[in-house]
Short mmCIF file of C-alpha atoms in Angstrom, two decimals:
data_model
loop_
_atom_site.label_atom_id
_atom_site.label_comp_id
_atom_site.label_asym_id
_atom_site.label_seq_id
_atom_site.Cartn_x
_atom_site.Cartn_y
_atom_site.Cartn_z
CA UNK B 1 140.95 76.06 -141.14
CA UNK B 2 138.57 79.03 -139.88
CA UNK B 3 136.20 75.96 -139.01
CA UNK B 4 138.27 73.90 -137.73
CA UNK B 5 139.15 76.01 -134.14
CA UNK B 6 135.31 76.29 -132.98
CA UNK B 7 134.28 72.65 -133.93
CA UNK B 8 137.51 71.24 -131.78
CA UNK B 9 136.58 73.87 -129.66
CA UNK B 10 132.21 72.72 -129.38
CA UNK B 11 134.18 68.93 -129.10
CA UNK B 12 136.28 69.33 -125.33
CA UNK B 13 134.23 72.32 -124.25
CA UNK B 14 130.33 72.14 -125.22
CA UNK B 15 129.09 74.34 -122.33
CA UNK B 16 131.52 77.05 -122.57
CA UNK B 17 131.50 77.43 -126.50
CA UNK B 18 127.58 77.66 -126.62
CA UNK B 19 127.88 80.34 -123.69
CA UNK B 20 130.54 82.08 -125.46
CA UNK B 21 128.18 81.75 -128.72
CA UNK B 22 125.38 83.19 -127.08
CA UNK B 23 127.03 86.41 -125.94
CA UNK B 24 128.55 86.85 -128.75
CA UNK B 25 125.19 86.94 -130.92
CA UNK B 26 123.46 89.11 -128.03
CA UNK B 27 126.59 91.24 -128.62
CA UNK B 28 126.45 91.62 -132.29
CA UNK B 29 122.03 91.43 -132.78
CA UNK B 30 119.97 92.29 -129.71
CA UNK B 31 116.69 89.58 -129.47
CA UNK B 32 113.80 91.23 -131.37
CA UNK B 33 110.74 91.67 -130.24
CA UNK B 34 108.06 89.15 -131.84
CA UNK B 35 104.22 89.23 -131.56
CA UNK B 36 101.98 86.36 -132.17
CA UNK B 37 99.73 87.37 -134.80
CA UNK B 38 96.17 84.82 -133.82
CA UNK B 39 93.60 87.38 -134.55
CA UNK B 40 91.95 86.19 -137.92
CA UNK B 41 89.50 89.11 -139.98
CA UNK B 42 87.35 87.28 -142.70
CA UNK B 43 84.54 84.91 -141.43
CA UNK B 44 85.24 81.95 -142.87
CA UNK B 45 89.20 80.17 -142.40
CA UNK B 46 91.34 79.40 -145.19
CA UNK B 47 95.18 79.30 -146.31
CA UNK B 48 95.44 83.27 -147.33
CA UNK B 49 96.88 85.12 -145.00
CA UNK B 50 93.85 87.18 -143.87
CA UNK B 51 92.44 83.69 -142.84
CA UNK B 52 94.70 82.41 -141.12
CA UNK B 53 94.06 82.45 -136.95
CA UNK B 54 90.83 82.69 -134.83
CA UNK B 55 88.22 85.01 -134.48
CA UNK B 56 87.55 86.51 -130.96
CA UNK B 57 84.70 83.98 -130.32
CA UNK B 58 87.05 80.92 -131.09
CA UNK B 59 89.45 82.02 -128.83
CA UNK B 60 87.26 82.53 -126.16
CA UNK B 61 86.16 79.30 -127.10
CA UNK B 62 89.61 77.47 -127.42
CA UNK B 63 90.72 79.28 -123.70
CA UNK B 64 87.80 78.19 -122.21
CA UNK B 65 88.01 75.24 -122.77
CA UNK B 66 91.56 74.32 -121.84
CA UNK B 67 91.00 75.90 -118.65
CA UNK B 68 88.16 73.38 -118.20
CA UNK B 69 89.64 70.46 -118.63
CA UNK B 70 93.06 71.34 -116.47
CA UNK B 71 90.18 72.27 -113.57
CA UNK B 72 90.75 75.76 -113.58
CA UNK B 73 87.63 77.24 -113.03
CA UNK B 74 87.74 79.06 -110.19
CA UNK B 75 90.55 80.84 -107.45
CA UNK B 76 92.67 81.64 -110.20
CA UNK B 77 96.01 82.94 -108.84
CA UNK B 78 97.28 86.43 -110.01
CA UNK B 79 100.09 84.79 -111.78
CA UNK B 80 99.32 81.69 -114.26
CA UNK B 81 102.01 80.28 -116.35
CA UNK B 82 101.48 77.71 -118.94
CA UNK B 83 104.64 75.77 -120.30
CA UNK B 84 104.71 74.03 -123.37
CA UNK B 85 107.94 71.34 -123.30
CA UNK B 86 110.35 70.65 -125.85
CA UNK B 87 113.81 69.26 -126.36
CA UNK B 88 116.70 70.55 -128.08
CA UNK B 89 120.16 69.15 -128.80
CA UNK B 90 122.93 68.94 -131.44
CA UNK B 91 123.09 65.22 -132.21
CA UNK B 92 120.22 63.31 -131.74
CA UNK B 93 118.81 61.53 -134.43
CA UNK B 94 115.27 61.29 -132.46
CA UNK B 95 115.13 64.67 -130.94
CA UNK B 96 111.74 64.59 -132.40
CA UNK B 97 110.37 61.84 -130.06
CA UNK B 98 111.41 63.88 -127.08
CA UNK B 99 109.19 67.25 -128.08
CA UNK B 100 105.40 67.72 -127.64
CA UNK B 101 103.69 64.74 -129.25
CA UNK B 102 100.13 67.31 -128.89
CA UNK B 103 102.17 70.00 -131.44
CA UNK B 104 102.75 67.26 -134.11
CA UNK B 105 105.83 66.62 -132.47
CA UNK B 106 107.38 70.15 -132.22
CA UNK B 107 107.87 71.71 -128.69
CA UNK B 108 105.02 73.30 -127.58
CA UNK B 109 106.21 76.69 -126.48
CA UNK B 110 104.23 78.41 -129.19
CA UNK B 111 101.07 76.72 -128.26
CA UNK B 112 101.48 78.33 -123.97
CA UNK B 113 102.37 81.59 -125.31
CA UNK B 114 99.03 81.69 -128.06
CA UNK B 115 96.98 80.50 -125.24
CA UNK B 116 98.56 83.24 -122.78
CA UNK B 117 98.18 85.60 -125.36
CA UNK B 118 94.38 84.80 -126.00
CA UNK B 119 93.49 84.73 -122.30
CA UNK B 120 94.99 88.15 -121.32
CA UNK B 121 92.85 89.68 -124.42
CA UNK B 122 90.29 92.04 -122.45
CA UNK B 123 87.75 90.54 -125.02
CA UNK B 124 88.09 86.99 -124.50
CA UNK B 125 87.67 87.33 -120.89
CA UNK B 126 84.72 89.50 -121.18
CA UNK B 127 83.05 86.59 -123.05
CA UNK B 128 84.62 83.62 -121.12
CA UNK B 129 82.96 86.11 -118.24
CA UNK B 130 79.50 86.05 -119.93
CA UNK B 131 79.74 82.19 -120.38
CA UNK B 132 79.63 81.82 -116.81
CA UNK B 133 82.16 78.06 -116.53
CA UNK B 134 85.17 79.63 -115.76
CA UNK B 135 85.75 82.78 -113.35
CA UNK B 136 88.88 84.68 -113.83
CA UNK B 137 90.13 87.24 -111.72
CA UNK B 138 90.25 90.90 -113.13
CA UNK B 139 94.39 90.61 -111.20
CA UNK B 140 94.94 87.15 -112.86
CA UNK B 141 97.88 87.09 -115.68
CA UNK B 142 98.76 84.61 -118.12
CA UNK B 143 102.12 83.89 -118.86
CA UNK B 144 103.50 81.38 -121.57
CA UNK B 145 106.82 79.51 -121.12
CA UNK B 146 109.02 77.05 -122.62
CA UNK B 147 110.49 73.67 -120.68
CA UNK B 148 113.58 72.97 -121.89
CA UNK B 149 113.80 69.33 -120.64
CA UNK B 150 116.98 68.51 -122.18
CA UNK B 151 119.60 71.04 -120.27
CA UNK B 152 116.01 71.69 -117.80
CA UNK B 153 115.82 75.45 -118.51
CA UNK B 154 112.84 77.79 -118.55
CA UNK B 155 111.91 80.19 -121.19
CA UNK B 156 109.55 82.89 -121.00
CA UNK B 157 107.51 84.99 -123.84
CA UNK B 158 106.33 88.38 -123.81
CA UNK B 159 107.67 89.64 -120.64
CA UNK B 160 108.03 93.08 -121.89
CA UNK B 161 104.00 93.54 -121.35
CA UNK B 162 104.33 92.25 -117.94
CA UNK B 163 103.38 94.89 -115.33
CA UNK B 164 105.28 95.93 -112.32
CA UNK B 165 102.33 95.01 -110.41
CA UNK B 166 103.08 91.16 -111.41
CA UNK B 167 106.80 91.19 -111.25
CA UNK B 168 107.12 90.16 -107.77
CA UNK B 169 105.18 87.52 -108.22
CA UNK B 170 106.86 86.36 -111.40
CA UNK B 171 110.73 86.47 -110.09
CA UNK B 172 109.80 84.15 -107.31
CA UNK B 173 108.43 81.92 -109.59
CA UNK B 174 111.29 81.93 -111.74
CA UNK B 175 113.42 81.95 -108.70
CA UNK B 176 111.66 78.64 -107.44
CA UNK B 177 111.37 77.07 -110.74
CA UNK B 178 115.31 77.39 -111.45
CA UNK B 179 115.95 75.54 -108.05
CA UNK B 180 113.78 73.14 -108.81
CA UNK B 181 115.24 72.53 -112.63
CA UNK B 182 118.66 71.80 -110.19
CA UNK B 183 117.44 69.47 -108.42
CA UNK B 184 115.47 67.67 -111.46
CA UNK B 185 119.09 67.77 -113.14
CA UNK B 186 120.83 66.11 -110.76
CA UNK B 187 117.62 63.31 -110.21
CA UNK B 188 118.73 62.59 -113.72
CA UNK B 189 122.02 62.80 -114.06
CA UNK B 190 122.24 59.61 -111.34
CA UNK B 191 121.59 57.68 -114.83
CA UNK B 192 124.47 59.15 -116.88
CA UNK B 193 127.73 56.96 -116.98
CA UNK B 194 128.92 61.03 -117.82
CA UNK B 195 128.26 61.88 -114.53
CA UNK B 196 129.23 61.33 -111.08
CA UNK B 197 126.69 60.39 -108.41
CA UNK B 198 128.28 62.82 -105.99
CA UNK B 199 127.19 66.03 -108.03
CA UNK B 200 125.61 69.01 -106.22
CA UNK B 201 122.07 70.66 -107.91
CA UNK B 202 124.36 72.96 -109.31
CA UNK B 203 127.32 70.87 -111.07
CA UNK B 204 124.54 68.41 -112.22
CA UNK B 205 122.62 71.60 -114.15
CA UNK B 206 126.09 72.39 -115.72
CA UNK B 207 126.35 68.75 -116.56
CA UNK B 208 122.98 68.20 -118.75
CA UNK B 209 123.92 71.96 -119.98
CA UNK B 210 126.57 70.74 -121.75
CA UNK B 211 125.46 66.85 -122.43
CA UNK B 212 122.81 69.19 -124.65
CA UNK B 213 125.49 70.72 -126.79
CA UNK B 214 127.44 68.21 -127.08
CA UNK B 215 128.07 66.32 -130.53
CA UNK B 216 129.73 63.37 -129.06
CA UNK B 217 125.89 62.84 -127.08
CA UNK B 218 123.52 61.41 -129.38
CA UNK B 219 120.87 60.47 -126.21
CA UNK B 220 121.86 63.15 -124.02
CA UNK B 221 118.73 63.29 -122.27
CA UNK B 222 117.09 59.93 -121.80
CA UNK B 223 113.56 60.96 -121.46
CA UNK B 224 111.13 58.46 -120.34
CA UNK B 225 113.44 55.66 -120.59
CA UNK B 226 113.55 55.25 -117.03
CA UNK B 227 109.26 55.52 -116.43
CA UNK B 228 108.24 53.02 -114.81
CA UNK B 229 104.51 53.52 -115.72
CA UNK B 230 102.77 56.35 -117.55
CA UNK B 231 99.08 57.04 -116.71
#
């Protein structure tokens, strides 16, 4: 019976029981505080624990590279975010298909916030410096993120080591970014019979909000259904 109120509850109100779920977990456990752990000791890599991850050289290695092939070599800005994208749902038998098929078809937030993490290490750059291909800023910061491209909303990592010197920077692009995930959720909710093609940015984010917890929505997002071409 105990079960029964909040599933007929998550049934005619999706949004406002996963809101009221939220704040009621923030309420009771405060989010910890995590730190990737990428750093790896021993020479040689294996599956034991001291093995595991990359030594300083890799990483240097690793960033480098990716910053090579996205072009950026040069006029770095003093804020770079990378986001990895991802999906998630209640009820959708191929969520997988809609994550990062790069991360083995998990959503790639983990993946922006390593790579953030190994860039704003004072010893990659010092080598990446020394290897002469890419030329980072001693201002530039890199920040990892998450796209949520089901209910289109942004998650950040490790914005406690963020400096006041960056904030400014960072809450416009946050700022931007959220009026831009508006408008993207109203582009696509033109193709949901659920929704109305008179919805404003703001009703529309509210609308693939709660097509994402909803159990009665096994496709709630649609993904690439609607691509015409991919290149």
């Amino acid at each position: 019976m105990l079960a029964t109120v909040p599933l007929v509850f998550r049934v005619l109100f999706p949004r406002m029981t996963a809101r009221i779920r939220q704040r009621a977990t923030q309420l009771v456990q405060a989010p910890q505080l995590t730190r990737l752990r990428l750093e790896r000791a021993a020479e040689v890599p294996g599956p034991e624990l001291s093995r595991i991850g990359f030594t300083v050289e890799e990483m240097a290695a690793v960033s480098s590279r990716t910053l090579r092939d996205m072009g950026l070599v040069d006029n770095l800005s003093r804020l770079v975010i990378f986001y990895g994208h991802g999906s998630a749902c209640l009820n959708n038998p191929h969520k997988s298909a809609y994550d990062c098929g790069a991360c083995s078809g998990g959503m790639g937030g983990a993946n922006a916030r390593a790579l953030a993490m190994m860039l704003n290490d004072p010893r990659v750059r010092q080598l990446i410096a020394e290897d002469g291909h890419v030329k980072i800023p001693a201002d530039t910061l890199f920040i990892g993120g998450l796209h949520n491209t089901c209910n289109d909303t942004f998650n950040y990592f490790d914005l406690d080591l963020l400096p006041l010197s960056h904030r400014e920077e960072f809450n416009s692009v946050r700022e931007t970014l959220d009026a831009a995930a508006m408008l993207n959720a109203q582009e696509r909710a033109r193709r949901f019979e659920s929704a109305p093609l008179t919805l404003s940015p703001q009703a529309a984010h509210r609308h693939v909000e709660a097509r994402a917890e909803d159990l009665a929505q096994t496709r709630p997002e649609y993904g690439n259904s609607t691509n015409a071409m991919a290149v």
